[in-house]
Amino acid sequence: MIARRLLLSIEIHFTQEGCPADGFINTLHENAMEVNGPTKNNVASPTSQSQSEAQPPAPVSDPHIPREQWGGKYEFLLSCIGYCVGLGNVWRFPYLCYRNGGGVFLIPYFIMLFFTGVPLFLMELSLGQYGAAGPITVWKCCPLLKGIGIGMLCVSTLVCLYYNVIIAWTFYYLGSSFQSPLPWSCEAPANAALCANISSGNGSFQSPSEVFWNEKVLGVVHSKGLHDPGPVRWPLALCLLAAWIIIFLCMLKGIRSSGKVVYVTATFPYFVLLVLIIKGATLEGSLQGVAFYLTPDWSRLASAQVWNDAASQVFYSLGIGVGGLLSMASYNKFDNNVIRDTLIIVVGNCSTSFFAGFAIFSILGHMAWRKGVPVGEVADTGPGLAFVAYPEALALLPGSVFWSILFFLMLFMLGIDTLFGNMEGITTAVLDEFPQLRQNMMHKTLFLAALCFAFYLMGLLLISDGGIYWFTLIDSFSTSFGLIIIALFMCIGISFFYGVNQFCQDIIDMICHCPPWCTKFLFFFKACWVFITPFLLLFILTYIFFEMYNTSLQYGSYVYPFWGKALGVCIGMACCMQIPIWAGVAIFKESGTLKDRFQKAIRPLNSWRANTLSSSGQTEEQAEPERVDGPYTVNLTSMDFNAMTWQSDSNA
């Protein structure tokens, strides 16, 4: 009886504390039977026996919802390659290469790639695959750093907001390419007077491609600046709507649908680039363009800007710190060789950037030869290259309509793949936080439709007359210092809070039969995660702040006002400030002294290992229950020591 009364007291205390004491109580039940022995001369009560037989134990429901997985390893590889190989590979890398010393730029580029890009890329893929969770839920490995996942979600939201506007521009140009002659060529009747002024040597006039871009597409000539967005350009609004409808349909069934789409969208751009390289090699003046692209200028290696441009190009082209890589890796099988995939994707991305320069500058060299000007006068970067310089070069080719359709179809495929990855980061984060949406297809469809429609409404600001000013502002600050800070804290958090040795062991656990070369690579990555990569990220961050303080933000001849630049800084701060905010929340939820709270906040939750067991096909029963705050204590009262009172109560 003493043991039974003590057991009742313990059960009441655990119930009040809210602790999962089932296993502990069951053990005490067994011990109680051993102490007291059988009652009533070892004869069980018929009533209690019938009740125990009539009430079988209720089955425990499994709260874990099955997670989708890629249909094959090629779907994951193509999705990651399509996500990384974006518009920046075509319009940014070639320009940076010729501006920063031609072929010399490849030296800092590959150094930054090996010591910053590849280690961070592997970290994201490994974190997502091991945890089988999105950018927010995966930080059960270190609850203190949950703000990193929230920050990734903020960055991804901003990127999706403006990136689909580029696809809308591409749609507009693609539709206009079906006209013969092209509306931005000198053969078009509307451009006859304009081309006559240019040929007469009057440099004050814009080219037909510039007029088409600024007046027909953007309408920026009708806006005075950031404060004057003007009306929405409805042809672009229809193109933006079509782009979001395509995104919605392709992502409706998750990776089961988008994983099949990438077989086309990720491979078609390579076919177009190959065709453009072959065509460019046959044009007069193409060698001058290639020479301009690769001619080395060794003195540029001493410039800090060259190293910053190399690091930023590696960082942004791989899509690090946005959450897309982490989300796509979370749908991998647990034993997937993540190191092999990292090397394949990174090599494919960088090779695409390098060879895209030949396709771009061979044709720009031909345009410079036709105009009789240096290649540097026709080269440009960003939207100016994709929508002004290169279309003008294509208009000079025989069969210009065909080449224009092919080029803008390639840009559409490049943009849609990158947007898939960013949207996957957002949807995976939300579905992991609200897993009931995965079970109900209708709820998931409504959520995705509402998300795409909200992005469409917000994107209308960017396709107004002054939308290009807002586009440039968001583009400049959404992936600026905030993204670097997120990646820096991710690297430091995994290396020092979660533990770099534990993280390397997790990678080895995933790669069941780890080849010797994988183990050797891990030693290199460990050194990068602890020392080299954080140092290089701090260098990039310092240079960004220095440049942001000393230079003004411009679009063409328009200089942004102070309040506009301050707004951009606030956009970047809103992303990285999630880290200290949610770290404070995690510490506040714990108990004890400040040091105890911090130590508890950096300790992985047991559900972090439960996800691993589920992903690897093991039973989740082996996982421990979720960590609790309250200690397991037993409160005893004076009645617990009064056996005579208990005995009298039982006899009564």
XYZ file of C-alpha atoms in Angstrom:
652
model
C 0.000 0.000 0.000
C 2.888 2.363 0.752
C 4.232 1.892 -2.758
C 0.808 2.425 -4.319
C 0.162 5.645 -2.359
C 3.670 6.904 -3.224
C 2.983 6.108 -6.865
C -0.260 8.100 -6.739
C 1.581 11.106 -5.292
C 4.224 10.938 -8.001
C 1.572 10.706 -10.728
C -0.249 13.751 -9.388
C 2.989 15.762 -9.283
C 3.979 14.822 -12.811
C 0.508 15.691 -14.045
C 0.766 19.127 -12.483
C 4.230 19.693 -13.953
C 3.100 18.675 -17.424
C 6.044 16.298 -17.920
C 6.000 13.162 -20.058
C 6.468 10.730 -17.189
C 4.699 7.699 -18.734
C 7.813 5.570 -18.906
C 8.818 6.465 -15.367
C 5.324 5.755 -14.009
C 5.180 2.377 -15.747
C 8.460 1.425 -14.075
C 7.055 2.396 -10.685
C 3.925 0.320 -11.364
C 6.092 -2.722 -11.905
C 8.125 -2.023 -8.774
C 4.937 -1.531 -6.789
C 3.701 -4.980 -7.775
C 7.003 -6.480 -6.688
C 6.912 -4.740 -3.268
C 3.280 -5.400 -2.368
C 2.962 -8.787 -4.024
C -0.371 -10.218 -5.153
C -3.409 -9.153 -3.182
C -6.375 -11.154 -1.918
C -4.429 -14.432 -1.857
C -3.213 -14.066 -5.420
C -6.783 -14.013 -6.730
C -7.560 -11.174 -9.101
C -10.891 -9.433 -8.857
C -13.288 -10.630 -11.564
C -14.625 -7.129 -12.050
C -11.210 -5.555 -12.491
C -10.117 -8.419 -14.753
C -13.135 -8.006 -17.022
C -12.619 -4.259 -17.161
C -8.985 -4.682 -18.128
C -9.927 -7.121 -20.875
C -12.773 -4.939 -22.148
C -10.584 -1.832 -22.377
C -7.555 -2.565 -24.548
C -4.819 0.075 -24.600
C -5.598 2.879 -27.026
C -3.257 2.918 -30.018
C -0.782 5.755 -30.038
C -1.212 7.905 -33.145
C 1.953 8.710 -35.073
C 2.218 12.491 -35.310
C 4.864 12.220 -38.029
C 3.426 12.981 -41.456
C 5.152 11.135 -44.313
C 7.402 13.463 -46.269
C 7.653 13.503 -50.022
C 10.857 12.433 -51.707
C 12.341 13.062 -55.117
C 11.342 10.566 -57.788
C 15.048 10.012 -58.556
C 18.470 11.482 -57.910
C 18.450 13.203 -61.308
C 15.381 15.237 -60.336
C 17.241 16.637 -57.340
C 20.405 17.340 -59.316
C 18.542 19.035 -62.160
C 16.429 21.059 -59.723
C 19.527 22.316 -57.899
C 21.389 23.044 -61.140
C 18.351 24.877 -62.507
C 18.049 26.800 -59.239
C 21.721 27.851 -59.210
C 22.101 28.480 -62.952
C 19.997 31.615 -63.239
C 19.956 34.899 -65.038
C 23.035 36.083 -63.152
C 25.142 33.462 -64.930
C 24.245 35.043 -68.270
C 24.126 38.765 -67.551
C 26.436 39.247 -64.547
C 29.419 36.887 -64.707
C 30.635 37.844 -68.230
C 30.404 41.551 -67.368
C 32.320 41.099 -64.088
C 34.923 39.055 -65.903
C 35.784 41.713 -68.485
C 35.471 44.596 -65.962
C 37.847 42.979 -63.459
C 40.763 42.027 -65.649
C 39.381 39.434 -68.057
C 40.911 36.000 -67.506
C 42.637 37.216 -64.326
C 39.203 37.408 -62.688
C 39.038 33.607 -62.763
C 41.822 33.410 -60.144
C 39.949 35.176 -57.298
C 36.720 33.621 -58.569
C 37.910 30.039 -58.073
C 39.651 30.864 -54.794
C 36.413 32.273 -53.394
C 34.522 29.331 -54.865
C 36.648 26.707 -53.100
C 36.879 28.441 -49.717
C 33.442 30.076 -49.458
C 30.957 28.775 -52.031
C 31.517 25.025 -51.841
C 31.696 24.772 -47.995
C 28.509 26.808 -47.483
C 26.765 24.939 -50.287
C 27.601 21.586 -48.657
C 26.517 22.895 -45.259
C 23.057 23.812 -46.511
C 22.528 20.574 -48.415
C 23.738 18.452 -45.480
C 21.628 20.340 -42.951
C 18.471 19.962 -45.012
C 19.043 16.303 -45.888
C 19.963 15.213 -42.353
C 17.124 17.077 -40.666
C 14.543 16.339 -43.390
C 13.009 19.739 -42.667
C 12.667 23.205 -44.151
C 14.607 26.392 -43.305
C 12.750 27.040 -40.030
C 12.043 23.591 -38.587
C 15.559 22.358 -39.324
C 16.912 24.599 -36.573
C 15.706 22.143 -33.978
C 19.376 21.232 -34.119
C 20.015 24.548 -32.355
C 16.832 26.391 -31.276
C 18.854 29.517 -30.498
C 19.409 30.016 -34.247
C 15.823 29.659 -35.402
C 16.000 33.277 -36.520
C 18.348 32.204 -39.318
C 15.479 30.242 -40.859
C 13.105 33.185 -40.436
C 15.689 35.455 -42.062
C 16.061 33.035 -44.975
C 12.295 33.141 -45.403
C 12.354 36.955 -45.517
C 15.136 37.026 -48.121
C 13.397 34.403 -50.237
C 10.159 36.403 -50.105
C 11.899 39.539 -51.378
C 13.677 37.603 -54.140
C 10.424 35.991 -55.317
C 8.766 39.397 -55.305
C 11.118 40.955 -57.862
C 12.433 37.876 -59.672
C 9.129 37.055 -61.312
C 9.026 40.618 -62.649
C 12.087 39.673 -64.725
C 10.144 36.698 -66.069
C 7.283 39.074 -66.930
C 9.713 41.234 -68.928
C 10.945 38.083 -70.648
C 7.364 37.154 -71.547
C 6.827 40.595 -73.048
C 9.974 40.331 -75.172
C 9.135 36.762 -76.144
C 5.737 37.837 -77.434
C 7.263 40.795 -79.255
C 9.828 38.496 -80.892
C 7.153 36.924 -83.084
C 7.002 40.162 -85.111
C 9.053 40.574 -88.243
C 10.980 42.810 -88.277
C 11.720 42.948 -84.555
C 10.234 46.092 -82.949
C 13.640 47.124 -81.554
C 15.533 46.724 -84.828
C 16.373 49.412 -87.388
C 14.298 47.526 -89.976
C 11.094 48.410 -88.099
C 9.376 51.410 -89.823
C 8.879 53.188 -86.493
C 12.655 53.250 -85.922
C 13.727 54.554 -89.342
C 14.179 58.173 -88.233
C 15.917 57.124 -85.030
C 18.427 54.914 -86.838
C 19.074 57.686 -89.380
C 20.068 60.077 -86.589
C 22.397 57.466 -85.065
C 24.077 56.720 -88.401
C 24.666 60.471 -88.941
C 26.908 60.458 -85.865
C 24.593 62.255 -83.449
C 25.323 60.565 -80.126
C 22.521 62.301 -78.210
C 19.912 59.851 -79.484
C 19.151 56.479 -77.947
C 19.277 53.249 -79.911
C 15.993 51.548 -80.909
C 16.567 48.830 -78.313
C 16.986 51.468 -75.569
C 13.827 53.279 -76.663
C 11.862 50.017 -76.709
C 13.148 49.085 -73.247
C 12.597 52.463 -71.564
C 9.356 53.550 -73.256
C 7.510 50.462 -74.444
C 8.425 48.028 -71.659
C 9.228 50.017 -68.510
C 7.565 53.370 -69.164
C 10.249 54.889 -66.947
C 10.230 58.075 -69.023
C 6.840 58.891 -67.463
C 8.132 58.721 -63.867
C 10.167 61.271 -61.933
C 11.670 58.831 -59.451
C 11.029 56.576 -56.488
C 8.333 58.860 -55.135
C 6.375 58.792 -58.413
C 5.506 55.163 -59.309
C 2.678 56.165 -61.636
C 0.028 53.805 -63.062
C 0.450 50.065 -63.595
C 1.459 49.007 -67.111
C -1.283 46.519 -67.876
C 0.496 44.597 -70.668
C 3.199 43.790 -68.117
C 0.530 43.043 -65.506
C -0.915 40.352 -67.792
C 2.573 38.933 -68.361
C 3.183 38.885 -64.597
C -0.152 37.131 -64.038
C 0.732 34.491 -66.632
C 4.106 33.953 -64.959
C 2.546 33.362 -61.535
C -0.080 31.022 -62.994
C 2.716 28.925 -64.514
C 4.542 28.865 -61.175
C 1.331 27.822 -59.396
C 0.590 24.973 -61.817
C 4.157 23.669 -61.779
C 4.300 23.629 -57.967
C 0.741 22.419 -57.351
C 1.816 18.875 -56.485
C 5.088 19.871 -54.875
C 8.268 18.160 -55.963
C 6.254 15.495 -57.782
C 5.322 18.088 -60.395
C 8.253 20.518 -60.278
C 10.667 17.562 -60.286
C 9.353 16.544 -63.694
C 9.302 20.072 -65.124
C 13.035 20.559 -64.522
C 13.865 17.852 -67.062
C 12.947 20.480 -69.665
C 13.585 23.809 -67.948
C 17.055 22.870 -66.632
C 18.380 21.289 -69.843
C 16.942 23.561 -72.538
C 19.170 26.588 -71.650
C 22.280 24.472 -72.281
C 21.029 23.625 -75.739
C 20.441 27.314 -76.498
C 23.850 28.343 -75.125
C 25.536 25.717 -77.298
C 23.668 26.952 -80.379
C 24.576 30.581 -79.602
C 28.257 29.697 -79.104
C 28.354 27.885 -82.453
C 26.539 30.737 -84.192
C 28.749 33.372 -82.559
C 31.924 31.599 -83.643
C 30.905 32.021 -87.302
C 30.350 35.798 -87.074
C 32.786 38.495 -88.134
C 34.332 40.265 -85.145
C 33.480 37.492 -82.667
C 37.150 36.904 -81.802
C 37.516 40.538 -80.741
C 34.601 40.068 -78.375
C 36.080 36.893 -76.879
C 39.475 38.571 -76.535
C 37.824 41.475 -74.728
C 36.180 38.906 -72.417
C 39.349 37.010 -71.479
C 42.356 39.344 -71.999
C 44.154 39.353 -68.615
C 45.027 42.484 -66.692
C 47.274 41.267 -63.883
C 47.286 44.604 -62.079
C 43.627 44.116 -61.176
C 44.517 41.395 -58.661
C 45.662 44.096 -56.234
C 42.172 45.658 -56.161
C 39.851 44.750 -53.277
C 36.866 45.297 -55.549
C 37.932 42.383 -57.746
C 37.974 39.994 -54.794
C 34.655 41.310 -53.509
C 33.053 40.919 -56.949
C 34.399 37.363 -57.177
C 33.061 36.440 -53.751
C 29.672 38.038 -54.327
C 29.286 36.334 -57.716
C 30.076 32.928 -56.204
C 27.789 33.589 -53.267
C 24.784 34.804 -55.193
C 25.037 32.459 -58.189
C 24.957 29.394 -55.911
C 21.842 30.641 -54.106
C 23.349 30.286 -50.628
C 21.465 31.570 -47.579
C 18.031 31.865 -49.196
C 16.636 28.509 -48.035
C 15.994 26.991 -51.452
C 18.934 24.575 -51.284
C 18.056 23.525 -47.765
C 14.424 22.866 -48.710
C 15.209 20.859 -51.835
C 17.762 18.742 -49.948
C 15.165 17.965 -47.276
C 13.309 15.767 -49.802
C 16.387 13.605 -50.434
C 16.793 10.077 -49.192
C 18.758 9.940 -45.977
C 21.669 7.992 -47.448
C 22.167 10.249 -50.472
C 25.828 11.154 -51.114
C 25.597 14.873 -50.440
C 29.311 15.547 -51.049
C 29.136 14.086 -54.552
C 26.029 16.146 -55.353
C 27.709 19.316 -54.084
C 30.680 18.872 -56.387
C 28.487 18.069 -59.412
C 26.187 21.060 -58.920
C 28.959 23.560 -58.200
C 31.047 22.458 -61.185
C 27.979 22.596 -63.437
C 27.047 26.080 -62.227
C 30.514 27.585 -62.631
C 31.074 25.958 -66.019
C 27.803 27.450 -67.223
C 28.880 30.928 -66.088
C 32.201 30.630 -67.882
C 30.871 29.279 -71.172
C 27.943 31.717 -71.195
C 30.560 34.455 -71.607
C 31.563 33.014 -74.986
C 27.926 33.038 -76.158
C 27.459 36.628 -74.989
C 30.698 38.307 -76.072
C 31.076 36.582 -79.435
C 27.814 38.167 -80.573
C 28.546 41.489 -78.832
C 31.889 41.511 -80.659
C 30.027 41.143 -83.945
C 27.758 44.072 -83.045
C 30.799 46.221 -82.174
C 32.357 45.278 -85.532
C 29.166 46.229 -87.370
C 29.021 49.594 -85.586
C 32.761 50.246 -85.782
C 33.095 50.896 -82.017
C 35.076 49.166 -79.222
C 33.426 46.196 -77.518
C 33.411 48.067 -74.212
C 30.896 50.571 -75.586
C 28.293 47.899 -76.333
C 28.868 45.711 -73.227
C 26.578 46.128 -70.259
C 25.437 44.265 -67.144
C 22.159 43.313 -65.514
C 18.909 44.023 -67.318
C 20.810 46.335 -69.673
C 22.651 43.345 -71.137
C 19.690 40.965 -71.325
C 17.084 43.440 -72.586
C 19.064 46.123 -74.438
C 22.531 45.157 -75.660
C 22.012 41.495 -76.510
C 18.597 41.911 -78.221
C 20.142 44.664 -80.335
C 22.949 42.277 -81.289
C 20.466 39.531 -82.168
C 18.552 41.971 -84.392
C 21.653 42.257 -86.599
C 21.794 38.511 -87.307
C 20.170 36.808 -90.312
C 16.972 35.164 -89.092
C 16.830 37.543 -86.136
C 13.273 36.514 -85.192
C 14.340 32.906 -84.637
C 17.384 33.865 -82.560
C 15.358 36.306 -80.477
C 12.690 33.707 -79.700
C 15.377 31.196 -78.750
C 17.214 33.658 -76.496
C 14.178 34.855 -74.541
C 12.866 31.328 -74.219
C 16.215 30.484 -72.629
C 15.897 33.433 -70.235
C 12.411 32.244 -69.285
C 13.688 28.739 -68.497
C 16.589 30.125 -66.452
C 14.302 32.388 -64.441
C 11.571 29.833 -63.834
C 14.013 27.276 -62.375
C 15.475 29.786 -59.937
C 12.003 30.849 -58.880
C 11.073 27.194 -58.287
C 13.852 26.946 -55.699
C 12.910 30.176 -53.940
C 9.227 29.269 -53.818
C 10.109 25.792 -52.576
C 11.976 27.401 -49.687
C 8.892 29.387 -48.688
C 6.323 26.602 -49.084
C 8.473 23.989 -47.348
C 9.052 26.294 -44.374
C 5.325 26.943 -43.976
C 4.248 23.326 -44.525
C 6.753 22.111 -41.952
C 5.465 24.602 -39.395
C 1.839 23.681 -40.210
C 2.045 19.988 -41.185
C -1.727 19.593 -41.409
C -1.562 21.404 -44.745
C 0.354 18.454 -46.203
C -2.480 16.044 -45.430
C -5.221 18.071 -47.059
C -4.620 18.687 -50.753
C -7.357 21.315 -50.938
C -5.871 23.334 -48.084
C -2.419 23.084 -49.632
C -3.784 24.244 -52.996
C -5.560 27.192 -51.414
C -2.418 28.168 -49.531
C -0.273 28.048 -52.678
C -2.892 29.998 -54.657
C -3.129 32.660 -51.940
C 0.670 32.909 -51.791
C 1.048 33.361 -55.556
C -1.798 35.879 -55.680
C -0.274 37.900 -52.821
C 3.050 37.996 -54.665
C 1.228 39.114 -57.800
C -0.483 41.992 -56.015
C 2.754 43.165 -54.406
C 4.574 42.832 -57.721
C 2.242 45.336 -59.392
C 4.275 48.134 -57.800
C 7.350 46.928 -59.697
C 5.642 47.062 -63.103
C 4.348 50.593 -62.821
C 5.958 53.495 -64.696
C 8.417 54.014 -61.858
C 8.585 50.333 -60.953
C 12.177 49.950 -62.145
C 13.285 52.283 -59.345
C 11.630 50.036 -56.749
C 12.964 46.960 -58.530
C 16.527 48.271 -58.311
C 16.082 49.204 -54.633
C 14.835 45.733 -53.602
C 17.383 43.987 -55.828
C 20.252 45.989 -54.327
C 19.418 45.475 -50.643
C 17.485 42.198 -50.369
C 20.558 40.097 -51.192
C 23.148 42.481 -49.778
C 24.573 42.593 -46.251
C 21.540 40.837 -44.734
C 22.182 37.686 -46.731
C 25.896 37.710 -45.849
C 25.062 38.047 -42.139
C 22.629 35.131 -42.345
C 25.271 32.925 -43.974
C 27.887 34.030 -41.435
C 25.710 33.113 -38.457
C 24.755 29.817 -40.088
C 28.432 28.941 -40.459
C 29.347 30.023 -36.917
C 26.278 28.398 -35.364
C 26.862 25.000 -36.937
C 30.607 25.098 -36.266
C 30.624 26.260 -32.639
C 27.122 25.767 -31.189
C 25.993 22.541 -32.830
C 29.588 21.338 -33.134
C 31.648 20.965 -36.283
C 32.755 17.453 -35.291
C 29.165 16.374 -34.731
C 28.159 17.897 -38.054
C 30.904 16.002 -39.885
C 29.802 12.815 -38.144
C 26.236 13.463 -39.315
C 27.489 13.680 -42.896
C 29.365 10.394 -42.485
C 26.219 8.788 -41.036
C 24.269 9.840 -44.121
C 26.914 8.471 -46.482
C 26.790 4.889 -45.213
C 29.806 3.698 -47.206
C 31.866 6.875 -47.157
C 34.715 6.547 -49.690
C 38.191 7.649 -48.587
C 38.012 10.741 -50.782
C 34.868 11.883 -48.947
C 36.670 11.667 -45.605
C 39.584 13.712 -46.934
C 37.197 16.348 -48.251
C 35.588 16.612 -44.812
C 38.927 17.661 -43.268
C 39.114 20.500 -45.791
C 35.496 21.528 -45.177
C 35.998 21.441 -41.409
C 38.873 23.916 -41.694
C 36.773 26.157 -43.939
C 33.722 26.143 -41.649
C 35.754 26.985 -38.538
C 38.325 29.484 -39.862
C 38.489 30.367 -43.557
C 34.846 30.842 -44.565
C 33.861 33.102 -41.606
C 36.932 35.253 -42.260
C 36.084 35.677 -45.957
C 32.449 36.445 -45.133
C 33.595 39.152 -42.726
C 35.773 40.581 -45.494
C 32.812 40.700 -47.892
C 30.593 42.237 -45.215
C 33.141 44.944 -44.377
C 33.549 45.871 -48.026
C 29.766 46.017 -48.545
C 29.310 48.413 -45.615
C 32.238 50.531 -46.787
C 30.887 50.741 -50.335
C 27.329 51.353 -49.154
C 28.506 54.269 -47.015
C 30.688 55.918 -49.676
C 28.632 55.415 -52.838
C 25.129 56.470 -53.764
C 22.528 54.180 -55.261
C 21.722 55.008 -58.879
C 19.638 53.818 -61.778
C 20.934 55.422 -64.942
C 21.208 59.134 -64.229
C 18.702 59.012 -61.349
C 20.301 59.235 -57.909
C 18.214 57.773 -55.091
C 17.288 60.170 -52.270
C 18.482 59.610 -48.728
C 15.129 58.250 -47.586
C 15.166 55.738 -50.439
C 18.595 54.435 -49.471
C 17.513 54.334 -45.814
C 14.481 52.291 -46.832
C 16.763 49.829 -48.581
C 18.932 49.511 -45.469
C 15.781 48.801 -43.441
C 14.859 46.045 -45.919
C 18.224 44.389 -45.373
C 18.064 44.888 -41.599
C 14.589 43.335 -41.434
C 16.091 40.070 -42.699
C 19.165 39.802 -40.482
C 17.482 41.198 -37.335
C 15.394 38.029 -37.146
C 18.476 36.282 -35.735
C 18.787 38.218 -32.421
C 15.006 38.524 -32.041
C 14.343 34.786 -32.190
C 17.478 34.027 -30.192
C 16.020 36.152 -27.405
C 12.720 34.286 -27.673
C 14.509 30.927 -27.417
C 16.431 32.024 -24.308
C 13.287 33.480 -22.712
C 11.426 30.161 -23.098
C 14.048 28.280 -21.088
C 14.397 28.253 -17.306
C 17.269 28.810 -14.929
C 20.092 31.316 -14.947
C 21.112 33.130 -18.095
C 23.967 30.687 -18.629
C 21.626 27.715 -18.157
C 19.108 29.211 -20.558
C 21.810 29.707 -23.184
C 23.113 26.166 -22.827
C 19.606 24.744 -23.126
C 18.864 26.927 -26.170
C 21.850 25.584 -28.127
C 21.042 21.951 -27.261
C 19.346 19.998 -30.097
C 15.780 18.908 -29.478
C 15.163 15.182 -29.490
C 12.824 15.557 -32.456
C 15.933 16.508 -34.460
C 17.061 12.886 -34.133
C 13.495 11.645 -34.628
C 13.445 13.223 -38.087
C 16.662 11.393 -38.823
C 15.230 8.053 -37.764
C 12.121 8.609 -39.855
C 14.126 9.634 -42.919
C 16.380 6.598 -42.677
C 13.423 4.224 -42.465
C 13.860 3.316 -38.776
C 11.064 3.326 -36.253
C 10.537 6.525 -34.401
C 9.945 4.598 -31.151
C 13.701 4.595 -30.601
C 13.769 8.369 -30.280
C 13.580 9.984 -26.897
C 10.621 12.188 -25.937
C 10.820 15.926 -26.474
C 13.041 17.802 -24.070
C 11.167 19.330 -21.132
C 12.023 22.271 -18.950
C 10.926 20.940 -15.538
C 13.116 18.436 -13.648
C 11.745 15.057 -12.569
C 11.157 15.537 -8.819
C 9.149 13.654 -6.224
C 7.331 15.583 -3.481
C 6.758 13.627 -0.242
C 4.409 14.679 2.561
C 4.041 13.580 6.170
C 1.252 11.157 5.156
C 3.698 9.305 2.937
C 5.533 8.142 6.085
C 2.416 7.223 8.129
C 1.820 3.599 7.172
C -0.796 3.055 9.860
C -3.023 5.763 8.435
C -2.769 4.200 4.973
C -3.548 0.767 6.336
C -6.600 2.026 8.223
C -7.829 3.824 5.126
C -7.551 0.671 3.096
C -9.329 -1.464 5.712
C -12.147 1.060 5.875
